Short mmCIF file of C-alpha atoms in Angstrom, two decimals:
data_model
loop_
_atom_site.label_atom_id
_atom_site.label_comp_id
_atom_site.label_asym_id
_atom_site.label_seq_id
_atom_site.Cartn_x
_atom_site.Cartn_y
_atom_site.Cartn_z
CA UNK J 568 85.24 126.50 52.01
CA UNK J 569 87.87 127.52 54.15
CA UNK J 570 85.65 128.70 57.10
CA UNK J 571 83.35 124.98 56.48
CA UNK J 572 87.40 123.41 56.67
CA UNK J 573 87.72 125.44 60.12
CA UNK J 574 84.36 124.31 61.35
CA UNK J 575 85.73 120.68 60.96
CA UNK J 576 88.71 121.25 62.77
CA UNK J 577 87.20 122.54 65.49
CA UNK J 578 84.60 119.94 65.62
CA UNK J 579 87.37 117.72 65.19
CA UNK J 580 89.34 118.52 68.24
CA UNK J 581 86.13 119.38 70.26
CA UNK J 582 85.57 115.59 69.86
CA UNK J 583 88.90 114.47 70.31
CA UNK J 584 89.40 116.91 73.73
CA UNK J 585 86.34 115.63 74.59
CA UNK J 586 86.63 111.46 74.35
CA UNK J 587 90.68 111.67 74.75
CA UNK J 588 93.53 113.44 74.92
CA UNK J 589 95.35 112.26 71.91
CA UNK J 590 94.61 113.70 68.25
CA UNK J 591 92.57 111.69 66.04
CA UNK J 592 94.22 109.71 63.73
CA UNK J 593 93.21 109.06 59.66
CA UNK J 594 91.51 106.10 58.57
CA UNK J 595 95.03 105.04 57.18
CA UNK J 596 96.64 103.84 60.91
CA UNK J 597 95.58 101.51 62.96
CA UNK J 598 95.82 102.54 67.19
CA UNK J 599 97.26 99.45 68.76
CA UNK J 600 94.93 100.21 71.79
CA UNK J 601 91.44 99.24 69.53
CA UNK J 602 90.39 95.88 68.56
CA UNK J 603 92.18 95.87 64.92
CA UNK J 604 95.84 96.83 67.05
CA UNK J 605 95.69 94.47 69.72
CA UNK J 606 94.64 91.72 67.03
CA UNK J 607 97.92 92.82 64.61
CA UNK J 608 99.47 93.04 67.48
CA UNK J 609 98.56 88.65 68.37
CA UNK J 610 98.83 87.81 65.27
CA UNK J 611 102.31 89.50 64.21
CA UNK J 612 105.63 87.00 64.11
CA UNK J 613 108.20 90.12 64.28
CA UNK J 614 107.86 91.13 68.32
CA UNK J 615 111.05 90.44 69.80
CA UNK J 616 111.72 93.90 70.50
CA UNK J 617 107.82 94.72 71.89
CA UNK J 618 108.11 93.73 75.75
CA UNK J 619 111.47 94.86 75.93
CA UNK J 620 110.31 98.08 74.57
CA UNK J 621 106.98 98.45 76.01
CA UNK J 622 108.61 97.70 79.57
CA UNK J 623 110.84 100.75 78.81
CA UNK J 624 108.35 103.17 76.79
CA UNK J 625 108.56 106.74 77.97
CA UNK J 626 107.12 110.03 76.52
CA UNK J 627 109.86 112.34 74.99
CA UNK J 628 111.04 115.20 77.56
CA UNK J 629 110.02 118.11 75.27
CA UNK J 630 108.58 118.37 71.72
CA UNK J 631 112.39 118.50 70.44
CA UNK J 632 113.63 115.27 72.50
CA UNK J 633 111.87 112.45 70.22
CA UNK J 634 115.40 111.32 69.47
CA UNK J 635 116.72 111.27 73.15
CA UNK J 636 113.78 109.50 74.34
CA UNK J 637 113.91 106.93 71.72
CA UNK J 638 117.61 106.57 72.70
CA UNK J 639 116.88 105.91 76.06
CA UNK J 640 113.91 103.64 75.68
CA UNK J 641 116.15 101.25 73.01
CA UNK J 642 119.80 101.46 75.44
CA UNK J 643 117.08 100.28 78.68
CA UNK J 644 115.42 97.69 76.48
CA UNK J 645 119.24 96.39 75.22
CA UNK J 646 119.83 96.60 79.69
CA UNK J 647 123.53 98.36 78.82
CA UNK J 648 125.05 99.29 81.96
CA UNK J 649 123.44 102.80 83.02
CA UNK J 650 124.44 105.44 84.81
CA UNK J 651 123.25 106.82 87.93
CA UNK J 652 120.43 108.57 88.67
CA UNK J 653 120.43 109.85 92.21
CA UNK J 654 116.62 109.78 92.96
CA UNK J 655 116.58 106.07 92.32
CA UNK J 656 120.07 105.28 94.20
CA UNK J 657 121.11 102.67 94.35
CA UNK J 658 119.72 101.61 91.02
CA UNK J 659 121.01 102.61 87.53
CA UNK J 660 119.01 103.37 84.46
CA UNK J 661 119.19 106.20 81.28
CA UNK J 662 116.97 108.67 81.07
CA UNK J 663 116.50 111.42 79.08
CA UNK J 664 118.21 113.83 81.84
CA UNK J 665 121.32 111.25 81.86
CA UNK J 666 122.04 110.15 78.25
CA UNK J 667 123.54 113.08 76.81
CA UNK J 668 127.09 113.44 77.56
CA UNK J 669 130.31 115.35 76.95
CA UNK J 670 130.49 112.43 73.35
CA UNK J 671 127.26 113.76 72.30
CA UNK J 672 127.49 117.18 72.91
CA UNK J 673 130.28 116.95 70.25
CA UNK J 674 127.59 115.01 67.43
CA UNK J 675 124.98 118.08 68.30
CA UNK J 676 124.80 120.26 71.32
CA UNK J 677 122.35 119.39 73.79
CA UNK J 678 121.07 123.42 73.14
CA UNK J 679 120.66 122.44 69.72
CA UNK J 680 118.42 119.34 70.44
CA UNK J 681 116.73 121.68 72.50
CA UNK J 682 116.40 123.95 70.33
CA UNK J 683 115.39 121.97 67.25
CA UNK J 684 116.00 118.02 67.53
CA UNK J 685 118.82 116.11 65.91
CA UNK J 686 119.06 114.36 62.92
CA UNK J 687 119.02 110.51 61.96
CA UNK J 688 123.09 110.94 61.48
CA UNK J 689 123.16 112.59 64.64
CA UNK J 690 120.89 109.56 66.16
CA UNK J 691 123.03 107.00 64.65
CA UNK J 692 125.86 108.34 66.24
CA UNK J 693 125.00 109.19 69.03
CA UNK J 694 124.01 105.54 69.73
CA UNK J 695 127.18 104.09 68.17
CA UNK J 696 128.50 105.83 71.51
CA UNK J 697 126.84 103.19 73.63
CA UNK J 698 126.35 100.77 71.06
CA UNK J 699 126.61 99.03 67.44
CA UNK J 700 124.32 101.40 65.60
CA UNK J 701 123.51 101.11 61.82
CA UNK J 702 122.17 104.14 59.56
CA UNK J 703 120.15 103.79 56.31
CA UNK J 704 119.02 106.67 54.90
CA UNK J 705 115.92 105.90 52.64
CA UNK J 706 117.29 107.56 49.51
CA UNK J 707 120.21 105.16 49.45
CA UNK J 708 117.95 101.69 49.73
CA UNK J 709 114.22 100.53 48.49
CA UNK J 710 110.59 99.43 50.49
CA UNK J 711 111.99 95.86 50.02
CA UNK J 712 115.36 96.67 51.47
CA UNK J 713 113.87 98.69 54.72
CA UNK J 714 110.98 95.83 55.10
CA UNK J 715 113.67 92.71 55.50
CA UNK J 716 116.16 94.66 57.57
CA UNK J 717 113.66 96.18 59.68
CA UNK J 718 111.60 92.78 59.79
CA UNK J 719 114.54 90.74 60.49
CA UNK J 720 115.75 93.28 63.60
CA UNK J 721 112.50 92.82 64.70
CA UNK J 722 112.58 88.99 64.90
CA UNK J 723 115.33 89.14 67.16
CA UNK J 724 116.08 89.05 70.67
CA UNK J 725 118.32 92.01 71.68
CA UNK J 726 118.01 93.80 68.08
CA UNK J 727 115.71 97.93 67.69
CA UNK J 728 115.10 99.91 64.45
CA UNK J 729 114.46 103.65 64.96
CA UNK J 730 112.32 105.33 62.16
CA UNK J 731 113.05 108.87 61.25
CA UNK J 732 110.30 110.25 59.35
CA UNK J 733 108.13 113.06 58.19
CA UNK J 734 104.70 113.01 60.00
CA UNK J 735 102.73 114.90 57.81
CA UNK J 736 103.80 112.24 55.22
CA UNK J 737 101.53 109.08 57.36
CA UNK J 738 98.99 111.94 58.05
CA UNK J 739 100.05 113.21 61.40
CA UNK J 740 100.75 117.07 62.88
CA UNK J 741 103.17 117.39 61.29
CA UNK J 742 107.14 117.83 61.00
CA UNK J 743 109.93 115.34 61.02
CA UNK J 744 110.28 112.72 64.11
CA UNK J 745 111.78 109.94 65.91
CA UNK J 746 110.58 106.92 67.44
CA UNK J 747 111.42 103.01 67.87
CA UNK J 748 109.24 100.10 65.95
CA UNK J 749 108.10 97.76 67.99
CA UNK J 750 106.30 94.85 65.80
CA UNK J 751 105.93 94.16 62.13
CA UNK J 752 103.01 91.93 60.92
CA UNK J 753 103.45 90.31 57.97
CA UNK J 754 99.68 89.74 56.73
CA UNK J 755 99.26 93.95 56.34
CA UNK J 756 102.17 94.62 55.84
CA UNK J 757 102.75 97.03 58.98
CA UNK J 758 105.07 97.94 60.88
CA UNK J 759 104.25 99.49 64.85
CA UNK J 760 105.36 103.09 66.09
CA UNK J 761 105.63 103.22 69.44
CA UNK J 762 105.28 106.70 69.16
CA UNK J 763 107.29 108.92 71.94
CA UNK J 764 105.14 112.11 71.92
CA UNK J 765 102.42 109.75 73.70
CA UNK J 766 100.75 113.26 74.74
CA UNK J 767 100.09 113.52 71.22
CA UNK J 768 99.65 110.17 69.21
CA UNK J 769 98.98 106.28 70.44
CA UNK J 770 101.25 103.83 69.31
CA UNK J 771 99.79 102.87 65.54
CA UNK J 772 100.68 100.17 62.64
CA UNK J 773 101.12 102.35 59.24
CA UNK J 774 101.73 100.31 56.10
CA UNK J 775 105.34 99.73 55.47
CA UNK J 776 105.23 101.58 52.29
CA UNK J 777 103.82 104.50 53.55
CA UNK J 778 106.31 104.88 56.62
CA UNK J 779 109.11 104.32 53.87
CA UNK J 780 107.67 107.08 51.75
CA UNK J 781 108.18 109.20 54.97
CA UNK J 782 111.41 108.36 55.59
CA UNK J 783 111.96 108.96 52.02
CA UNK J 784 111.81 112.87 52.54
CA UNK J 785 114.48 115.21 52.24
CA UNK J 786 116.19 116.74 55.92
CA UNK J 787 116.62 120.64 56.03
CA UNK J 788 118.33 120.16 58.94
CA UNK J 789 120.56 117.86 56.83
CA UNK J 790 121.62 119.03 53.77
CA UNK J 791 118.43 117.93 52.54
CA UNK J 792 119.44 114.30 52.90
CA UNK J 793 116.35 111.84 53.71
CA UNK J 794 115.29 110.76 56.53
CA UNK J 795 115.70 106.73 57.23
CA UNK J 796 116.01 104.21 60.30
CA UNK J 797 119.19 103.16 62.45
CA UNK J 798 118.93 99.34 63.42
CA UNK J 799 121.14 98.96 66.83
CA UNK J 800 122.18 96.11 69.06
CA UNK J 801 124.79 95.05 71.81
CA UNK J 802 128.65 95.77 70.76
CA UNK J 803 129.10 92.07 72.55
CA UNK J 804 126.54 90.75 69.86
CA UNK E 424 127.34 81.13 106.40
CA UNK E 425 127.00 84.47 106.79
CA UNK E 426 129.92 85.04 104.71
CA UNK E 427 128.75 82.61 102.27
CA UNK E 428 125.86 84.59 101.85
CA UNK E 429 127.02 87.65 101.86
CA UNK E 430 129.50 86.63 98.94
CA UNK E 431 126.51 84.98 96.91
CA UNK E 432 124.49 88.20 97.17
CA UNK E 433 127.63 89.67 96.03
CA UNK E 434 128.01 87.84 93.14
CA UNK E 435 124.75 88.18 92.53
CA UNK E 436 124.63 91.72 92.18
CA UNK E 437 127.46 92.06 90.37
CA UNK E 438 126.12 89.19 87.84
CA UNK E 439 122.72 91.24 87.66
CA UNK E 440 125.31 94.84 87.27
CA UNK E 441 126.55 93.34 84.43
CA UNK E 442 123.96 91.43 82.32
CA UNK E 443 121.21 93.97 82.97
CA UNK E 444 120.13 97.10 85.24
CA UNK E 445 117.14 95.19 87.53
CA UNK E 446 117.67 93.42 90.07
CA UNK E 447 117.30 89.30 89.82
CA UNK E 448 113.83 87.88 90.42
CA UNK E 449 113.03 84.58 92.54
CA UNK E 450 112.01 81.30 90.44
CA UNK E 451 108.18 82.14 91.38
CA UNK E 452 108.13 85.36 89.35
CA UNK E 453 108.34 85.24 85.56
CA UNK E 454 109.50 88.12 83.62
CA UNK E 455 107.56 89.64 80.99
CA UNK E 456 110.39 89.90 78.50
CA UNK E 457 111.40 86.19 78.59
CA UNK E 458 109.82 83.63 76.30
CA UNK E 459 107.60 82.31 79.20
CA UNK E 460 106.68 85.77 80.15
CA UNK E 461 105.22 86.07 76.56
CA UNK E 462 103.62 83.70 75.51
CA UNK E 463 101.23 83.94 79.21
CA UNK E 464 100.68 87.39 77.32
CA UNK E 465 99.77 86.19 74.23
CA UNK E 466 97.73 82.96 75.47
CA UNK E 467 95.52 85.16 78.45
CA UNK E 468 92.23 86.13 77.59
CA UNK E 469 92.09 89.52 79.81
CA UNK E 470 94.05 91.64 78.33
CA UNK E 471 91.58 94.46 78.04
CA UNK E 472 93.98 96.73 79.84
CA UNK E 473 97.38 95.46 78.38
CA UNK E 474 98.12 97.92 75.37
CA UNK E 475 95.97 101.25 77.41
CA UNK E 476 98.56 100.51 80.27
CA UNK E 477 101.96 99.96 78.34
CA UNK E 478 101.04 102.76 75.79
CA UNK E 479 100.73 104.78 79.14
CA UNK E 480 103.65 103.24 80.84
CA UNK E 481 105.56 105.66 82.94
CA UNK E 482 108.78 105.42 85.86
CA UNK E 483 108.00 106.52 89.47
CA UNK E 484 109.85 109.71 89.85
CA UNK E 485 110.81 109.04 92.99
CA UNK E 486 111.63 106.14 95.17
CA UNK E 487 108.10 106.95 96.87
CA UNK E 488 105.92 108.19 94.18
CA UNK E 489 104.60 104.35 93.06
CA UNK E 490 101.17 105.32 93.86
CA UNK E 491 101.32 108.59 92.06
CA UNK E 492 102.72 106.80 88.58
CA UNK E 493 100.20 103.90 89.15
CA UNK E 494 97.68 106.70 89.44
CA UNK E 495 98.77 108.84 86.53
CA UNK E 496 99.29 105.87 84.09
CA UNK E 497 95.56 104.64 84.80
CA UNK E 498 93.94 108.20 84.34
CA UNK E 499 96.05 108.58 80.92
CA UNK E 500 94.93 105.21 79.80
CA UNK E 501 90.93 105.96 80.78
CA UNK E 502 91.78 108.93 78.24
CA UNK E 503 89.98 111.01 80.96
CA UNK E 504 90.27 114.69 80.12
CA UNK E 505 93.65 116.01 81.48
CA UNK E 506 95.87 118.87 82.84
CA UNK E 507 98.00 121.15 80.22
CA UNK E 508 101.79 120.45 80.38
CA UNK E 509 103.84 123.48 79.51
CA UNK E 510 106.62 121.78 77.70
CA UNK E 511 103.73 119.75 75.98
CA UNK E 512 101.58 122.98 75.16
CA UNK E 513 98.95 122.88 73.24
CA UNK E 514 98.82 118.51 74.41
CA UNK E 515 97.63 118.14 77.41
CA UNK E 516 98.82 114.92 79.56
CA UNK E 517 98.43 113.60 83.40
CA UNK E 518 102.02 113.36 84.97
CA UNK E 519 103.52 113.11 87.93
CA UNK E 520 103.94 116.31 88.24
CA UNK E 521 100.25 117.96 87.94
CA UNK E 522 98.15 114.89 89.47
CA UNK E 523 98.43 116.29 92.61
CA UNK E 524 96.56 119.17 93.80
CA UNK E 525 94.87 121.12 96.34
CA UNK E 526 92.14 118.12 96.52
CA UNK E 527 94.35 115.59 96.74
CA UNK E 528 96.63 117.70 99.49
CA UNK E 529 93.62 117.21 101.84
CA UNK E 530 94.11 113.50 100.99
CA UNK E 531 97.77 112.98 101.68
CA UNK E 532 99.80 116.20 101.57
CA UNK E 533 102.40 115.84 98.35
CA UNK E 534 105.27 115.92 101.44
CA UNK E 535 104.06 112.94 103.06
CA UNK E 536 103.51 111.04 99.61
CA UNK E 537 107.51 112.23 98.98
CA UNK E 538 108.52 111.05 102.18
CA UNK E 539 107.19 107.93 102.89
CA UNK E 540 104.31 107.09 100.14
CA UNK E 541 100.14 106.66 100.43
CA UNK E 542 98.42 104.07 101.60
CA UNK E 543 95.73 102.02 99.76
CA UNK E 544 92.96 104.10 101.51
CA UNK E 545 94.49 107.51 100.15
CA UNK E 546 95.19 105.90 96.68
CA UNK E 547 91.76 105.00 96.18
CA UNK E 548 90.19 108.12 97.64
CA UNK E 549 92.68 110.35 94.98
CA UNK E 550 91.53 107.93 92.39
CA UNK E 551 87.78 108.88 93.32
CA UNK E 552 88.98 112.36 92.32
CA UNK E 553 89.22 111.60 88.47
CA UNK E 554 86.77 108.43 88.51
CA UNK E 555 84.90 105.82 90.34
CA UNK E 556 87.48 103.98 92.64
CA UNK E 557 86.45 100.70 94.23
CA UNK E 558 88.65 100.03 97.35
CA UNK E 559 89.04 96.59 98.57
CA UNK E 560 91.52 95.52 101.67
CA UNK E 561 92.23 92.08 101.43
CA UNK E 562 91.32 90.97 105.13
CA UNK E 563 87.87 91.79 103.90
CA UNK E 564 88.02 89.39 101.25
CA UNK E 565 89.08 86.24 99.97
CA UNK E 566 91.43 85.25 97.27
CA UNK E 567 88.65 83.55 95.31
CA UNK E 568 86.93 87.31 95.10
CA UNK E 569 89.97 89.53 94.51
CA UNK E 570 90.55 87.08 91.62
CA UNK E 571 87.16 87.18 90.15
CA UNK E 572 86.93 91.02 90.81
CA UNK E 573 90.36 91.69 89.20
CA UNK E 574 89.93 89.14 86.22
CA UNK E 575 86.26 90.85 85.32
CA UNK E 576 88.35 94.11 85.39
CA UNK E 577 90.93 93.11 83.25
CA UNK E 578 88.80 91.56 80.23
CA UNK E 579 86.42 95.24 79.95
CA UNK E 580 87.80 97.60 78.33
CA UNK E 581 87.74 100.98 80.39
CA UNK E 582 88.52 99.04 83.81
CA UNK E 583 91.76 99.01 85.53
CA UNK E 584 92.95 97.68 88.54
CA UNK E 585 95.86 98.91 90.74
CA UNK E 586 97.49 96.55 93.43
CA UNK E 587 98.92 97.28 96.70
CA UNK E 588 101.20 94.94 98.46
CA UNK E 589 104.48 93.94 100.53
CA UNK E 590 107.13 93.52 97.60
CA UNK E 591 109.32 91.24 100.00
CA UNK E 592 105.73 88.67 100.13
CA UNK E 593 106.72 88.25 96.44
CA UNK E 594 110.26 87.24 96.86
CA UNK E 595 111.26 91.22 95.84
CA UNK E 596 113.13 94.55 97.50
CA UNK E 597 111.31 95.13 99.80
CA UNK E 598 108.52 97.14 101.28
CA UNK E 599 105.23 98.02 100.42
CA UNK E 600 104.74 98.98 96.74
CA UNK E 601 101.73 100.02 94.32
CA UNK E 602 101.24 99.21 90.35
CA UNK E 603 98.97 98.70 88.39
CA UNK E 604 98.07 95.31 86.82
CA UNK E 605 98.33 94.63 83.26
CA UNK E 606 96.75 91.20 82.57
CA UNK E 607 95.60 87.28 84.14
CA UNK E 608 96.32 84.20 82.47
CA UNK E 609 93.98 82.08 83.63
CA UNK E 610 95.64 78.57 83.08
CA UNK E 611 98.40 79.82 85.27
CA UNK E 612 96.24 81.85 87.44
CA UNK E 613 99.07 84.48 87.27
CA UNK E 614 98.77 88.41 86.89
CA UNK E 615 100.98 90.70 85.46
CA UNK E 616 102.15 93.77 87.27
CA UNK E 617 102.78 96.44 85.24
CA UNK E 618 105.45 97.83 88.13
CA UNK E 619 106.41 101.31 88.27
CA UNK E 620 109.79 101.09 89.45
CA UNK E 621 111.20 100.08 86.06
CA UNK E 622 114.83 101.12 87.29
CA UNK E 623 114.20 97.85 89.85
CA UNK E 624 112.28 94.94 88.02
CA UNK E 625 110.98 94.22 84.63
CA UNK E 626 106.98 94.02 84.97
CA UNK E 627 106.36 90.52 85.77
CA UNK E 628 103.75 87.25 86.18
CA UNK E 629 102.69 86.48 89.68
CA UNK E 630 100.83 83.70 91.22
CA UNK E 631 97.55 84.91 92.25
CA UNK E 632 97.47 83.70 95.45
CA UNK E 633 101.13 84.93 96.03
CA UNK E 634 99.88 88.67 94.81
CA UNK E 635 96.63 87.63 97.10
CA UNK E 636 99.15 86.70 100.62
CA UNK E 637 101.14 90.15 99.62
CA UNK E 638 98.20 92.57 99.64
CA UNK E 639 97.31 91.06 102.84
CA UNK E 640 100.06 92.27 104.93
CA UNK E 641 99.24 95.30 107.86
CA UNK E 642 100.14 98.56 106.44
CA UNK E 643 102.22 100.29 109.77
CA UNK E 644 100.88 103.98 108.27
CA UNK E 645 97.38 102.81 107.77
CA UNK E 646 96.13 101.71 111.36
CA UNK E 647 97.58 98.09 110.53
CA UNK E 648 94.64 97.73 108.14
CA UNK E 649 95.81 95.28 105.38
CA UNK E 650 96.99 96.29 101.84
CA UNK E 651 94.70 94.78 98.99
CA UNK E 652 93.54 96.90 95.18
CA UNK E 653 91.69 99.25 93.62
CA UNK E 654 89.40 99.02 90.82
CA UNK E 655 89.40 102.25 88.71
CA UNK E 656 86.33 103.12 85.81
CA UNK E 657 85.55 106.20 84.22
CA UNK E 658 82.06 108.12 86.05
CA UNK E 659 80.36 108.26 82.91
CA UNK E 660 80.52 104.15 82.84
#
């Protein structure tokens, strides 16, 4: 059993190494890149935040720096004053080489993101640094709560929501991560990850309740609190 | 008058410091983040390379590697099989730093590129390493075909296209530049390029006969030979 299990892996990501280099995902996402994605992706009323986003999607640094890069995608979609960045003098932007900063290295130690990520308290205030950033963990609310805040950020010009979840929980490899939404569709129900480990996963639309469910999973690396989602926007909003 | 300029372009860039990190865009060119700029997304037909390209989306690293991003966003979105990264390990990724090689050094040697760029003829022959690159200049065409060529492109999935032209033709800063191209809206007859130098301008909505006039400028490091595009598909097509 286990050896025919092994077989299937292998086959598995034979195919997947073969026809691309992302893993394969289960039958329960939906890639935005195929037919069914772009058509959510039409069809879906909550996309403020997807050019915006998409015009400032980059793939996290190293397998620790989900949280950074979702950081700097959502403070370059929001077009906050950056600093500078001296291969692209005179011009100004964050990156993932820029963002952390003498505040942040008091919320977690850059050797500690390094080492092991950061936290979705240590996200939310990290971003409160640079802007008005809002932290729900999913044990304190409900599906219904997380759908209408996260919908309603969604709908509106100048407004993110970053998930924190466990992977393993929407049937991904495998531990807790960060990335931004960037669409909700009403008809299914979804909500779209524009995943940051873009070596690794497309961007997909997983059912609200299921991304809930893996928010709704208890931190080590924070006194087993859950996970959750920060919503953030403009201090001048 | 000068002076009067000189103030304007002042104020200018201190109104574009403030309310955002790109510089302003000319009346002509219509920003993919603003109403307008969506709704041509969500009303054009050939959009077959859209969500492959933005799911890909990537910053030059340098101030001269446009062609390089253009290059490694296209071979990430044809899913071709691709380098290992060792911050990604076991993933495995095209970036900006492993596209180039000893094949491509007998192209364009990576010092050149980082000094001063490639030209549309070394672009397309570094393409040809990783697929089947179609090179057209524009002197040896006509608007009517680079439109009908890049359109067909643009509605199959698998196809990409990659433009080459003088920025300042376009009402931008300033030189030549390379992106790819993201989409045509036919009622408009405007593409969208995807551009690379995200720290500069949003991607944005050109008149095709403006993008046409750009691409066919004389390239000083290319004999004078005009700028024009690349089509890009994978060999096994």
């Amino acid at each position: 059993m286990l050896r025919r299990t092994l077989t299937a892996l292998v086959l598995c990501l034979a195919a997947a190494g073969a026809a691309a280099q992302t893993l394969p995902l289960p039958d329960t996402l939906i890639d935005l890149r195929s037919d069914a994605g772009e058509t959510l992706l039409h069809d879906s009323e909550a996309t403020a935040a997807f050019t915006p986003l998409v015009s400032n999607f980059i793939t996290q640094k190293t397998q620790s720096y989900c949280g950074v890069a979702s950081m700097v995608m959502v403070l370059n979609a929001l077009q906050l004053p950056a600093p500078v960045v001296p291969e692209y003098d005179p011009y100004r932007t964050f990156t993932q080489d820029n963002l952390l900063d003498a505040a942040s290295e008091a919320i977690r130690p850059q050797a500690t993101i390094l080492e092991r990520g950061m936290t979705l308290d240590q996200l939310g205030a990290i971003l409160d640094l640079h802007a008005i950033a809002k932290v729900d963990h999913a044990e304190d609310t409900t599906l219904e709560d997380f759908r209408d805040k996260a919908r309603a950020a969604l709908s509106t010009d100048g407004q993110f929501v970053i998930v924190n979840y466990l992977r393993s929980a929407i049937g991904q490899e495998k531990f807790g991560h960060i990335s931004p939404l960037g669409a909700y569709d009403a008809d299914t129900d979804r909500f779209l990850i524009l995943d940051v480990s873009r070596y690794k996963y497309p961007p997909v639309w997983v059912e609200a309740s299921v991304l809930f469910a893996a928010m709704n999973t208890p931190d080590s690396d924070n006194d087993n609190r859950s996970r959750g989602f920060v919503r953030v926007r403009p201090r001048s909003d």
